[in-house]
Structure formats: structure tokens, C-alpha cells
């Protein structure tokens, strides 16, 4: 009897472990129930995807049925997408239209996210905002002493990324102040640096590419960002292939898989053929066994291996520079 119970116990443990490795369904959680209702009101038909927690990737989407190459993973109606068009149709639209010089599409989206997050329960986007990460792990969000521990090429890129956000914040202060009529509280307390950093990372890590027609109220920077609720829970794998595009006839953004995926497995998509430095910079994570791995070697390291007695030293350095091998 004891032997039998031990075997049964091991079976149960294996079953629990397998379940955890496959993913723990989280669709019963209130924030996901509210998100599903909100999406349904906007025309999203319930798919075979369920929010889940996974051992390796954290939060993601699992499939309730086996997927074959050529299957549609998700079709998200245009009404669910958050674009600059969404921003202009909000109370921010009039202020953006009047502001000179024109703001960038990126700043418009960041401003909208900050304003809607501040609105809390009054925001029609609350069900989506509630499932967005509260913090990000991009190098731009790291403390300076942590950035100093990174390899030199990555450290340089991280510092550049931090500077981009800092410059955007400094150059946008006057624009933020112009929005004061919309708020009871001081815009300085609402549109502070940490709020902009969070919004910038949200746009940078979670948007899909969706080209918008140029509008005169925006600067000439490309207007290609769209936030896609629910769809943006799909995690990255460099080893899968998908086809993603906006379907003009159905007016929805679709992702089709070119890979197989078994029932209750995590559905993964590919964000692009990125090495781990790019993945960490843009999305805040690295991929295991990444076939696109690269080693970034600084110019100082390379130059150590040139003999000072080499008469062709300068010519060699010049050739490396001309072909961007010192970058």
C-alpha cells in the first residue's frame, strides 16, 4: 500500500509540474475578465487564447486547441487598437491640434497613456491599462550603478536610451503645461519623468507596426505605432515564424502562425531576428538559445590586438572604420 501511495504521489507531482511547465491559466482573474468584456464590447470574438503564467516567459497566452501552420492566431478589430487617431478623438485632440511646433506621434501616445492612467476609473481604457506592466526591465529604467555593470557596447546604448527619454521629457514640459485646463491637479505632478518613462517604455516594448496617414498636427516623424490590447500578451521566440498585418477588408489586425503549437502550450510569435542586446534594449528580456546571437566588441578591445610595431596599423583601423566594424 505504501509503495502504491508513493507512486501515486509521484504521478501527482509530475502532473502538477507538467501543468506548471505548460502554463497556469489566469483567465479567472478579475483584470482579465474585465479585459475580455471590454474587448467583446469592441467587436473582438473570443479566440482559443487564454492568459496564463509560464515557467520561462512569465505572463503570456496559451491555446486551448492545437494550432497548425497556416492557422489564424488572433484577429483584433480596429476599434480595439490604440493609435494616434484614438488620441486625436480624445479631449487631448484639440490641444494637440493647436500646439506649435507639432508634437511627435510618439509623444501624443505617451501623453494619452499618462492622462488615461491618471483618470483611473473614469478612463474608458481602464481594463487595458490595468493589465499593462507597472514597471519595465529595459536598460533605460535601470539605475546608473546597474547600467555601469553592463558590457561597454550595451552600456553605451542604454545611456543613449536614457538620454532620449530625458530629452523628450525636457522638450515636452511646455506642451504638458498647455494641458492644464484639462486637469484639476498640476500637470507637473501628472506628467512627471517617471510617468513619461513608463509611457515611453509601454509604447517602445508593446506596439505593433501599423502605418497611419500623416496628419498636419503631428511632426514628420513616422506615425507607425499601435497598441494592441490582448495581442500584446504574446511572447517572443526566435524559433517560430508568423505572418502579421492589418487586414483592410476586415479592418482588423491579424497574426497567422507558420508553426505548430500543441494544446495548452504557450503561443509564441517572433518580434524579429534580433540578437539579445537588441531584445534587452527594446523589450527588456533576452532569449535562450538565440540563433541570432551576436558578440559586440568595443573598439578598445579590438585595438589591443594590433601590434604598435605594425606599419599597416592605421590602414587596418581605417578599413575597420569604413565597414562599421568598430561600432
PDB file of C-alpha atoms in Angstrom, residues 106-107 109-115 117 136 193-205 227:
ATOM      1  CA  UNK A 106       5.224  59.037 -30.071  1.00  0.00           C
ATOM      2  CA  UNK A 107       4.721  61.926 -27.637  1.00  0.00           C
ATOM      3  CA  UNK A 109       0.636  58.338 -27.476  1.00  0.00           C
ATOM      4  CA  UNK A 110       2.740  58.782 -24.334  1.00  0.00           C
ATOM      5  CA  UNK A 111       0.651  61.791 -23.286  1.00  0.00           C
ATOM      6  CA  UNK A 112      -2.581  59.834 -23.828  1.00  0.00           C
ATOM      7  CA  UNK A 113      -1.350  56.876 -21.759  1.00  0.00           C
ATOM      8  CA  UNK A 114      -0.314  59.139 -18.865  1.00  0.00           C
ATOM      9  CA  UNK A 115      -3.606  61.069 -18.968  1.00  0.00           C
ATOM     10  CA  UNK A 117      -3.776  56.242 -16.318  1.00  0.00           C
ATOM     11  CA  UNK A 136       9.732  47.708 -17.163  1.00  0.00           C
ATOM     12  CA  UNK A 193       9.619  61.990 -15.517  1.00  0.00           C
ATOM     13  CA  UNK A 194       8.678  58.567 -14.119  1.00  0.00           C
ATOM     14  CA  UNK A 195       5.238  58.774 -15.794  1.00  0.00           C
ATOM     15  CA  UNK A 196       6.836  59.587 -19.159  1.00  0.00           C
ATOM     16  CA  UNK A 197       9.443  56.826 -18.734  1.00  0.00           C
ATOM     17  CA  UNK A 198       6.633  54.305 -18.088  1.00  0.00           C
ATOM     18  CA  UNK A 199       4.604  55.536 -21.091  1.00  0.00           C
ATOM     19  CA  UNK A 200       7.671  55.592 -23.384  1.00  0.00           C
ATOM     20  CA  UNK A 201       8.549  52.006 -22.410  1.00  0.00           C
ATOM     21  CA  UNK A 202       4.925  50.931 -22.915  1.00  0.00           C
ATOM     22  CA  UNK A 203       4.973  52.286 -26.481  1.00  0.00           C
ATOM     23  CA  UNK A 204       8.512  51.060 -27.195  1.00  0.00           C
ATOM     24  CA  UNK A 205       8.004  47.497 -25.950  1.00  0.00           C
ATOM     25  CA  UNK A 227      -1.047  49.424 -29.071  1.00  0.00           C
TER      26      UNK A 227
END
